[in-house]
Short mmCIF file of C-alpha atoms and ligand atoms in Angstrom, two decimals:
data_model
loop_
_atom_site.label_atom_id
_atom_site.label_comp_id
_atom_site.label_asym_id
_atom_site.label_seq_id
_atom_site.Cartn_x
_atom_site.Cartn_y
_atom_site.Cartn_z
CA MET A 1 98.43 133.28 99.95
CA PHE A 2 98.00 134.10 96.27
CA LYS A 3 95.54 136.78 95.17
CA ARG A 4 94.73 135.33 91.74
CA VAL A 5 95.43 131.92 90.23
CA LEU A 6 95.37 131.26 86.48
CA ILE A 7 94.09 127.78 85.64
CA ALA A 8 95.83 126.35 82.56
CA ASN A 9 93.34 123.55 82.07
CA ARG A 10 89.70 122.75 81.28
CA GLY A 11 86.72 120.64 82.26
CA GLU A 12 86.30 118.90 85.59
CA ILE A 13 89.81 119.63 86.89
CA ALA A 14 89.46 123.35 86.11
CA LEU A 15 86.24 123.29 88.16
CA ARG A 16 87.96 121.34 90.96
CA ILE A 17 90.72 123.98 91.13
CA ILE A 18 88.19 126.86 91.04
CA ARG A 19 86.40 125.33 94.06
CA ALA A 20 89.65 124.95 96.00
CA CYS A 21 90.66 128.55 95.25
CA ARG A 22 87.25 129.86 96.30
CA GLU A 23 87.62 128.22 99.73
CA LEU A 24 91.02 129.88 100.09
CA GLY A 25 89.64 133.31 99.10
CA VAL A 26 91.72 133.26 95.91
CA LYS A 27 90.37 134.71 92.65
CA THR A 28 90.52 132.55 89.51
CA VAL A 29 91.30 133.18 85.85
CA CYS A 30 90.38 130.40 83.42
CA VAL A 31 91.92 130.21 79.98
CA TYR A 32 89.93 128.38 77.33
CA SER A 33 89.97 127.42 73.65
CA SER A 34 87.24 128.47 71.22
CA ALA A 35 85.89 124.88 71.36
CA ASP A 36 85.27 125.40 75.09
CA ALA A 37 83.51 128.78 74.77
CA GLY A 38 80.39 128.59 76.95
CA GLY A 39 81.81 125.67 78.96
CA PRO A 40 79.87 125.41 82.26
CA TRP A 41 83.01 125.55 84.42
CA LEU A 42 83.92 128.97 82.97
CA GLU A 43 80.84 130.47 84.69
CA GLN A 44 82.46 129.66 88.02
CA ALA A 45 85.73 131.50 87.31
CA ASP A 46 86.17 135.17 88.23
CA GLN A 47 87.63 135.87 84.79
CA THR A 48 88.04 133.96 81.51
CA ILE A 49 90.42 134.49 78.59
CA CYS A 50 90.26 132.75 75.20
CA ILE A 51 93.75 131.62 74.21
CA GLY A 52 93.16 130.08 70.81
CA PRO A 53 91.47 127.61 68.49
CA PRO A 54 90.26 124.09 69.44
CA ALA A 55 93.45 122.07 68.87
CA SER A 56 95.34 121.68 72.17
CA LYS A 57 98.62 122.50 70.48
CA ASP A 58 97.19 125.91 69.53
CA SER A 59 95.59 126.68 72.91
CA TYR A 60 96.08 124.64 76.14
CA LEU A 61 99.67 123.80 75.11
CA ARG A 62 100.64 127.34 74.07
CA ILE A 63 103.03 128.47 76.80
CA ASP A 64 103.37 131.98 75.31
CA ARG A 65 99.61 132.59 75.30
CA ILE A 66 99.12 131.24 78.80
CA ILE A 67 101.89 133.48 80.15
CA ALA A 68 100.39 136.44 78.28
CA ALA A 69 96.98 135.69 79.83
CA ALA A 70 98.58 135.54 83.29
CA GLU A 71 100.23 138.91 82.66
CA VAL A 72 97.12 140.75 81.46
CA SER A 73 94.99 139.32 84.28
CA HIS A 74 97.60 140.04 86.99
CA ALA A 75 97.61 136.45 88.22
CA ASP A 76 100.35 135.60 90.71
CA ALA A 77 100.31 131.82 90.24
CA ILE A 78 99.48 129.23 87.57
CA HIS A 79 97.82 125.87 88.23
CA PRO A 80 98.45 123.33 85.43
CA GLY A 81 95.97 120.62 86.59
CA TYR A 82 96.72 117.25 84.97
CA GLY A 83 97.66 116.47 81.35
CA PHE A 84 98.52 119.37 78.99
CA LEU A 85 101.55 121.26 80.45
CA SER A 86 101.40 119.77 83.96
CA GLU A 87 104.60 117.70 83.65
CA ASN A 88 106.47 120.01 81.30
CA SER A 89 109.53 121.27 83.20
CA HIS A 90 110.19 123.91 80.54
CA PHE A 91 106.75 125.39 81.31
CA ALA A 92 107.49 125.35 85.05
CA GLU A 93 110.75 127.16 84.28
CA VAL A 94 109.05 129.79 82.07
CA CYS A 95 106.52 130.40 84.88
CA ARG A 96 109.36 130.97 87.35
CA ASP A 97 111.26 133.25 84.91
CA SER A 98 108.05 135.23 84.33
CA LYS A 99 107.54 135.62 88.12
CA PHE A 100 104.46 133.40 88.32
CA GLU A 101 104.44 130.70 90.96
CA PHE A 102 103.95 127.31 89.28
CA ILE A 103 101.57 125.30 91.51
CA GLY A 104 103.57 122.11 91.51
CA PRO A 105 107.22 121.10 91.95
CA SER A 106 110.27 123.12 90.93
CA PRO A 107 111.53 122.39 87.39
CA GLU A 108 114.54 120.69 89.00
CA ALA A 109 112.45 118.32 91.15
CA MET A 110 110.15 117.61 88.19
CA GLN A 111 113.15 116.71 86.00
CA ALA A 112 114.87 114.66 88.70
CA LEU A 113 111.81 112.43 89.21
CA GLY A 114 110.42 112.59 85.66
CA ASP A 115 113.54 111.01 84.14
CA LYS A 116 113.03 107.33 84.94
CA VAL A 117 116.72 106.43 85.00
CA ASN A 118 117.48 109.26 87.42
CA CYS A 119 114.33 108.51 89.44
CA LYS A 120 115.44 104.89 89.87
CA ARG A 121 118.86 106.06 91.06
CA LEU A 122 117.23 108.37 93.66
CA ALA A 123 114.88 105.55 94.68
CA LYS A 124 117.75 103.17 95.28
CA ALA A 125 119.41 105.76 97.54
CA ALA A 126 116.15 106.51 99.39
CA GLY A 127 115.38 102.83 100.01
CA THR A 128 112.34 102.74 97.71
CA PRO A 129 112.00 99.22 96.23
CA ILE A 130 112.94 98.95 92.52
CA PHE A 131 113.08 96.19 89.89
CA PRO A 132 116.45 94.50 89.39
CA GLY A 133 117.98 95.60 86.08
CA THR A 134 120.65 97.73 84.44
CA ASP A 135 122.30 100.24 86.74
CA GLY A 136 121.23 103.33 84.82
CA ALA A 137 121.12 103.73 81.04
CA ILE A 138 122.12 100.99 78.58
CA GLU A 139 125.37 101.97 76.90
CA ASP A 140 126.50 98.66 75.45
CA VAL A 141 123.80 96.25 74.18
CA GLU A 142 125.94 93.18 75.03
CA GLU A 143 126.20 94.43 78.63
CA ALA A 144 122.38 94.61 78.70
CA VAL A 145 122.19 91.02 77.37
CA ALA A 146 124.53 89.89 80.15
CA ILE A 147 122.39 91.62 82.81
CA ALA A 148 119.22 90.05 81.32
CA ASN A 149 120.84 86.64 81.76
CA THR A 150 121.78 87.44 85.36
CA ILE A 151 118.28 88.56 86.41
CA GLY A 152 116.52 86.03 84.15
CA TYR A 153 113.90 86.39 81.40
CA PRO A 154 111.47 87.95 80.71
CA VAL A 155 112.88 91.48 80.88
CA ILE A 156 111.56 94.82 79.65
CA VAL A 157 113.39 97.65 77.88
CA LYS A 158 112.01 101.08 78.77
CA ALA A 159 112.68 104.66 77.70
CA ALA A 160 113.94 107.03 80.42
CA GLY A 161 111.64 109.75 79.05
CA GLY A 162 108.67 107.45 78.49
CA GLY A 163 105.52 106.84 80.48
CA GLY A 164 102.02 105.47 80.16
CA GLY A 165 103.29 102.51 78.15
CA ARG A 166 105.19 104.37 75.43
CA GLY A 167 108.68 103.23 74.44
CA MET A 168 108.54 99.79 76.10
CA ARG A 169 109.65 96.42 74.68
CA ILE A 170 109.34 93.04 76.40
CA ALA A 171 112.22 90.64 75.65
CA ARG A 172 112.16 86.87 76.26
CA ASP A 173 115.62 85.93 74.93
CA ASP A 174 118.98 87.46 74.01
CA ALA A 175 117.92 88.24 70.42
CA GLU A 176 114.83 90.11 71.63
CA VAL A 177 116.98 92.22 73.97
CA ARG A 178 119.17 93.23 71.02
CA THR A 179 116.19 94.21 68.82
CA GLY A 180 114.19 95.59 71.78
CA VAL A 181 116.93 98.03 72.78
CA GLU A 182 117.16 99.35 69.22
CA GLN A 183 113.35 99.63 68.77
CA ALA A 184 112.74 101.25 72.16
CA ARG A 185 115.55 103.72 71.46
CA GLN A 186 114.14 104.67 68.02
CA GLU A 187 110.60 105.00 69.34
CA ALA A 188 111.78 107.13 72.27
CA LEU A 189 113.90 109.38 70.02
CA ALA A 190 110.92 109.97 67.72
CA ALA A 191 108.41 110.50 70.54
CA PHE A 192 110.38 112.57 73.08
CA ALA A 193 113.83 113.25 71.59
CA ASN A 194 115.56 111.21 74.31
CA GLY A 195 117.02 107.87 73.25
CA THR A 196 118.06 106.84 76.77
CA VAL A 197 116.80 103.33 77.54
CA TYR A 198 117.22 100.94 80.48
CA LEU A 199 116.33 97.34 81.19
CA GLU A 200 114.66 95.63 84.13
CA LYS A 201 112.95 92.39 85.13
CA TYR A 202 109.47 92.06 83.57
CA LEU A 203 106.64 91.15 85.94
CA GLU A 204 103.83 89.25 84.17
CA MET A 205 100.99 89.33 86.71
CA ALA A 206 100.72 92.36 88.93
CA ARG A 207 98.55 94.97 90.56
CA HIS A 208 99.03 98.69 90.11
CA PHE A 209 99.59 100.28 93.52
CA GLU A 210 100.25 104.02 93.76
CA VAL A 211 101.11 106.15 96.78
CA GLN A 212 99.82 109.73 97.16
CA VAL A 213 102.49 112.05 98.54
CA LEU A 214 102.53 115.74 99.52
CA GLY A 215 105.69 117.76 100.06
CA ASP A 216 106.33 121.37 101.09
CA LYS A 217 109.17 123.84 100.54
CA HIS A 218 110.49 123.30 104.08
CA GLY A 219 111.81 119.78 103.60
CA HIS A 220 108.69 117.91 104.74
CA ALA A 221 106.92 115.14 102.86
CA VAL A 222 104.13 112.82 103.99
CA HIS A 223 102.16 110.05 102.30
CA LEU A 224 98.36 109.81 102.17
CA PHE A 225 98.40 106.03 101.75
CA GLU A 226 97.66 104.35 98.43
CA ARG A 227 95.29 103.63 95.59
CA ASP A 228 94.86 100.46 93.56
CA CYS A 229 94.43 101.28 89.86
CA SER A 230 94.54 97.77 88.39
CA SER A 231 91.21 98.19 86.54
CA GLN A 232 92.51 99.65 83.30
CA ARG A 233 92.35 99.18 79.55
CA ARG A 234 95.24 100.19 77.29
CA HIS A 235 96.77 102.30 80.06
CA GLN A 236 93.49 104.18 80.60
CA LYS A 237 92.31 103.70 84.15
CA LEU A 238 88.64 102.84 84.60
CA ILE A 239 88.14 102.22 88.34
CA GLU A 240 90.50 103.26 91.14
CA GLU A 241 90.07 102.37 94.80
CA ALA A 242 91.61 103.31 98.13
CA PRO A 243 92.97 101.73 100.20
CA ALA A 244 94.38 98.87 98.08
CA PRO A 245 92.50 95.68 99.05
CA ASN A 246 94.31 92.61 100.45
CA VAL A 247 97.60 94.25 101.43
CA ASP A 248 99.23 93.53 104.81
CA ALA A 249 99.42 96.64 107.00
CA GLY A 250 103.14 96.26 107.68
CA ARG A 251 104.22 95.98 104.03
CA ARG A 252 101.88 98.76 103.07
CA ASP A 253 103.19 101.19 105.71
CA GLN A 254 106.74 100.40 104.63
CA VAL A 255 106.23 101.07 100.91
CA CYS A 256 104.16 104.20 101.59
CA ALA A 257 106.88 105.59 103.87
CA SER A 258 109.53 104.79 101.24
CA ALA A 259 107.51 106.77 98.66
CA ALA A 260 107.50 109.83 100.93
CA ASP A 261 111.25 109.37 101.50
CA LEU A 262 111.83 109.38 97.72
CA VAL A 263 110.04 112.67 97.02
CA ARG A 264 111.59 114.26 100.11
CA SER A 265 115.03 113.34 98.79
CA ALA A 266 114.20 115.31 95.61
CA ALA A 267 113.18 118.42 97.67
CA TYR A 268 109.72 118.08 96.15
CA ALA A 269 106.89 120.54 96.92
CA GLY A 270 103.29 119.77 95.98
CA ALA A 271 101.30 116.65 95.18
CA ALA A 272 103.05 113.63 93.65
CA THR A 273 102.15 110.01 93.03
CA VAL A 274 104.69 107.22 93.32
CA GLU A 275 103.60 104.25 91.18
CA PHE A 276 104.49 100.65 91.97
CA LEU A 277 103.68 97.20 90.72
CA MET A 278 102.84 94.68 93.44
CA ASP A 279 103.42 90.98 92.79
CA ARG A 280 101.48 88.00 94.20
CA THR A 281 103.74 87.87 97.26
CA GLN A 282 103.16 91.58 98.01
CA ARG A 283 106.60 92.67 96.91
CA PHE A 284 106.70 96.18 95.47
CA TYR A 285 108.66 97.60 92.55
CA LEU A 286 108.81 101.26 91.54
CA LEU A 287 107.39 102.14 88.11
CA GLU A 288 107.52 105.92 87.94
CA VAL A 289 106.66 109.14 89.74
CA ASN A 290 103.89 111.42 88.49
CA THR A 291 104.70 115.01 89.36
CA ARG A 292 101.15 116.37 89.27
CA VAL A 293 97.75 116.08 90.90
CA GLN A 294 96.07 113.00 89.43
CA VAL A 295 92.58 112.34 88.09
CA GLU A 296 91.95 109.86 90.93
CA HIS A 297 93.00 112.14 93.82
CA PRO A 298 89.41 112.36 95.23
CA ILE A 299 89.37 108.77 96.55
CA THR A 300 92.39 109.64 98.69
CA GLU A 301 90.59 112.80 99.85
CA ALA A 302 87.62 110.61 100.80
CA ILE A 303 89.58 108.15 102.95
CA THR A 304 91.94 110.70 104.57
CA GLY A 305 89.70 113.78 104.80
CA ILE A 306 92.55 115.88 103.36
CA ASP A 307 91.90 118.36 100.54
CA ILE A 308 94.81 117.55 98.20
CA VAL A 309 94.22 120.39 95.74
CA GLN A 310 93.92 123.00 98.50
CA THR A 311 97.08 121.67 100.18
CA GLY A 312 98.97 121.83 96.86
CA ILE A 313 98.05 125.52 96.53
CA ARG A 314 99.04 126.23 100.15
CA VAL A 315 102.48 124.66 99.84
CA ALA A 316 103.09 126.47 96.52
CA ALA A 317 102.39 129.73 98.40
CA GLY A 318 105.13 128.76 100.87
CA GLU A 319 103.03 127.41 103.75
CA GLN A 320 104.20 124.40 105.72
CA LEU A 321 102.21 121.18 105.43
CA PRO A 322 99.43 121.63 108.02
CA PHE A 323 99.78 118.01 109.27
CA THR A 324 102.44 115.42 110.04
CA GLN A 325 102.44 111.71 109.15
CA SER A 326 100.92 110.66 112.47
CA ASP A 327 97.92 112.96 111.87
CA ILE A 328 96.95 111.00 108.76
CA SER A 329 94.81 107.88 108.94
CA VAL A 330 92.44 105.92 106.71
CA ARG A 331 88.70 105.91 107.23
CA GLY A 332 86.59 103.52 105.18
CA HIS A 333 86.90 102.62 101.51
CA ALA A 334 86.51 104.70 98.34
CA MET A 335 86.16 103.99 94.63
CA GLU A 336 86.25 106.26 91.61
CA PHE A 337 84.54 105.48 88.30
CA ARG A 338 85.68 107.39 85.27
CA ILE A 339 82.61 108.40 83.28
CA ASN A 340 83.93 108.57 79.73
CA ALA A 341 81.92 109.55 76.68
CA GLU A 342 82.93 106.35 74.90
CA ASP A 343 80.99 103.39 73.58
CA PRO A 344 82.35 100.20 75.20
CA ALA A 345 80.32 98.15 72.67
CA ARG A 346 82.12 99.86 69.76
CA ASN A 347 85.74 99.51 70.85
CA PHE A 348 85.42 102.55 73.15
CA MET A 349 84.75 104.94 70.30
CA PRO A 350 84.72 108.55 71.58
CA GLN A 351 81.23 110.05 71.64
CA ALA A 352 81.34 113.78 70.88
CA GLY A 353 78.10 115.74 70.68
CA MET A 354 75.11 116.96 72.64
CA VAL A 355 74.35 115.69 76.15
CA GLU A 356 70.55 115.86 76.22
CA THR A 357 69.91 114.02 79.47
CA TYR A 358 72.16 114.55 82.46
CA ALA A 359 71.02 113.53 85.95
CA PRO A 360 73.81 112.68 88.42
CA PRO A 361 73.26 110.50 91.50
CA GLY A 362 73.42 111.73 95.11
CA GLY A 363 73.23 110.64 98.72
CA LEU A 364 75.59 109.81 101.55
CA GLY A 365 79.12 109.05 100.37
CA VAL A 366 78.38 110.05 96.77
CA ARG A 367 80.53 112.74 95.10
CA VAL A 368 80.33 113.70 91.43
CA ASP A 369 83.13 115.82 89.97
CA SER A 370 81.90 116.86 86.54
CA HIS A 371 81.74 119.95 84.35
CA VAL A 372 78.80 118.59 82.36
CA ARG A 373 75.09 119.46 82.38
CA ALA A 374 72.11 118.82 80.09
CA GLY A 375 72.57 120.90 76.94
CA TYR A 376 76.38 120.65 77.03
CA ARG A 377 78.02 119.73 73.73
CA ILE A 378 81.10 117.53 74.17
CA PRO A 379 83.80 118.85 71.85
CA PRO A 380 85.71 116.21 69.83
CA ASN A 381 89.10 117.80 70.56
CA TYR A 382 89.95 116.61 74.07
CA ASP A 383 89.90 113.53 76.24
CA SER A 384 86.61 111.76 76.63
CA MET A 385 86.26 111.91 80.42
CA ILE A 386 83.09 113.87 81.24
CA GLY A 387 82.98 113.19 84.94
CA LYS A 388 84.07 111.12 87.90
CA LEU A 389 81.83 109.32 90.35
CA ILE A 390 83.52 108.97 93.75
CA ILE A 391 81.92 106.68 96.33
CA HIS A 392 82.90 106.45 100.01
CA ALA A 393 81.56 103.84 102.45
CA PRO A 394 82.71 102.16 105.67
CA THR A 395 83.86 98.90 104.01
CA ARG A 396 84.81 97.70 100.51
CA GLU A 397 81.66 95.55 100.35
CA GLN A 398 79.45 98.52 101.23
CA CYS A 399 81.37 100.67 98.77
CA ILE A 400 80.58 98.22 95.95
CA GLU A 401 76.87 98.20 96.90
CA ARG A 402 76.69 102.00 97.14
CA SER A 403 78.52 102.28 93.81
CA LEU A 404 76.03 99.98 92.06
CA GLY A 405 73.21 102.13 93.43
CA ALA A 406 74.77 105.40 92.28
CA LEU A 407 75.75 104.07 88.82
CA GLY A 408 72.14 102.86 88.42
CA GLU A 409 70.88 106.35 89.25
CA TYR A 410 73.23 108.15 86.86
CA ARG A 411 71.37 109.15 83.68
CA ILE A 412 73.35 110.37 80.67
CA GLY A 413 72.07 110.31 77.13
CA PRO A 414 71.87 109.86 74.25
CA ILE A 415 75.65 109.64 74.14
CA LYS A 416 77.13 106.33 75.27
CA THR A 417 79.32 106.17 78.39
CA THR A 418 81.39 103.74 80.44
CA ILE A 419 78.62 103.44 83.09
CA PRO A 420 77.37 99.98 81.91
CA LEU A 421 80.96 98.67 81.86
CA HIS A 422 81.46 99.80 85.48
CA GLN A 423 78.26 98.02 86.50
CA ARG A 424 79.56 94.86 84.87
CA LEU A 425 83.01 95.10 86.49
CA LEU A 426 81.45 95.61 89.94
CA ARG A 427 79.68 92.25 89.54
CA GLU A 428 82.79 90.47 88.30
CA PRO A 429 83.82 87.85 90.92
CA LEU A 430 87.55 88.49 90.33
CA PHE A 431 87.06 92.18 91.18
CA VAL A 432 84.64 91.56 94.05
CA GLU A 433 87.13 89.16 95.65
CA ALA A 434 90.00 91.58 94.87
CA LYS A 435 91.89 88.87 92.99
CA HIS A 436 92.15 90.97 89.85
CA ASP A 437 95.32 92.25 88.15
CA ILE A 438 96.28 94.89 85.56
CA LYS A 439 95.22 92.70 82.64
CA TYR A 440 91.83 91.43 83.86
CA VAL A 441 89.66 94.08 82.15
CA GLU A 442 91.33 93.42 78.80
CA ARG A 443 91.00 89.64 79.25
CA LEU A 444 87.32 90.07 80.13
CA LEU A 445 86.62 92.31 77.12
CA GLU A 446 88.42 89.91 74.79
CA ALA A 447 86.42 86.95 76.06
CA SER A 448 83.06 88.56 75.28
C1 MV4 B 1 106.24 97.20 83.80
C2 MV4 B 1 105.42 96.06 83.75
C3 MV4 B 1 105.95 94.87 84.16
N1 MV4 B 1 107.23 94.79 84.58
N2 MV4 B 1 107.51 97.09 84.24
C4 MV4 B 1 103.15 100.25 81.78
C5 MV4 B 1 103.12 101.75 81.77
C6 MV4 B 1 104.31 102.21 82.54
N3 MV4 B 1 103.86 103.12 83.54
C7 MV4 B 1 104.93 100.99 83.11
N4 MV4 B 1 104.18 99.85 82.66
C8 MV4 B 1 104.53 98.58 83.01
N5 MV4 B 1 105.80 98.42 83.47
C9 MV4 B 1 107.99 95.90 84.60
N6 MV4 B 1 109.26 95.82 85.01
C10 MV4 B 1 104.09 96.22 83.31
C11 MV4 B 1 103.64 97.48 82.93
C12 MV4 B 1 102.25 97.57 82.53
C13 MV4 B 1 101.30 98.23 83.33
C14 MV4 B 1 101.64 98.88 84.51
C15 MV4 B 1 100.69 99.53 85.27
C16 MV4 B 1 99.35 99.53 84.86
C17 MV4 B 1 99.00 98.91 83.71
C18 MV4 B 1 99.95 98.25 82.92
C19 MV4 B 1 99.57 97.60 81.74
C20 MV4 B 1 100.51 96.96 80.98
C21 MV4 B 1 101.85 96.95 81.36
#
């Protein structure tokens, strides 16, 4: 096991990683920006090092300064958390070259799955279900038009290097394919210097279904079942739940197993999430693979009893996965509510500033992962998530009731948060009956 882990992140996920390291007897070094000086999570680290000014590009994204901090503190591994450098294969490579273990996949596995064209090729070989579309990158636009006519409209043009909705164009006829390919290519070139685009069938109404996977360095990979993340607005998730409601056990086991097969085929070590869209008939189609621990990992921890962050650190240190697929089962139902310092009544405007009141809920099946306390000043420089409420109960119905209770207990002020929106969504018949889809939150917000 490692002696000292450097955490290249901030806020709740830095705290989550500190807690996992503590249980493993591993010392922690937290890097921070000047905007985060005095951050409550830093008190929990064994050592802290300021790496620069508030802007992420001058601190949490500065590979040279993070490596320097790892050197002076004699860390032996680096945990990237989520966001920032977590899916940057160059960073993973620099860590390896500098003799620090990157807690996550090898740069090769990260690249193989992070490139969507290559990922789709691996998925096809592994038997993971994919959308019909171009076989690889579009080289000739007229070939793409011909394929669009074969699979039928609508289609979508996507960037191989994209993600989270960037570099996508929906096309409903031949002319839109021609312009869509050009626009997606230009946008992708500008955003991530990779103009590779591909085309696939566009699914109008769908649910977002994602499979949690863990791999080790000994060729093993297992899945920890799935999460439904359909409650989102502009690609920002609001509520996630596990397991996905209203999915037949047979289809679910099949797609989850195929997700584990995919990451195993890439010799992947660490935590990964394989994202799918699910249509009305419970057919699944691969979207992309996230090569990091995700914000919503705790709901999977709740229903499986497996510590995902601890297991990620163990496998990075060379240990074998401490369980096999048949050891893993689902108990109950869990939901996560992202508590964002945003005002839903004012177009989700970020709310920086002083948290004067902070009183989190408690009780059976209630977990709060947050770095915030009364007297904490939210800096304006980073994402607006100030905590996560994770609720576990025996059934989905009980989970909704327990969630309403806990959200009602949660006191944060005077800054506005997403708590009232969550309370509203939990009373929304479409959500309660699990007949919602990826667009229902936006439709609901537009209608009111
Ligand atoms: C799609 C799609 C429909 N059909 N691909 C959006 C972000 C990126 N991860 C992929 N995305 C989508 N890809 C096909 N072939 C619809 C979306 C999509 C979406 C996916 C998941 C969660 C929310 C979404 C919101 C809008 C569009």
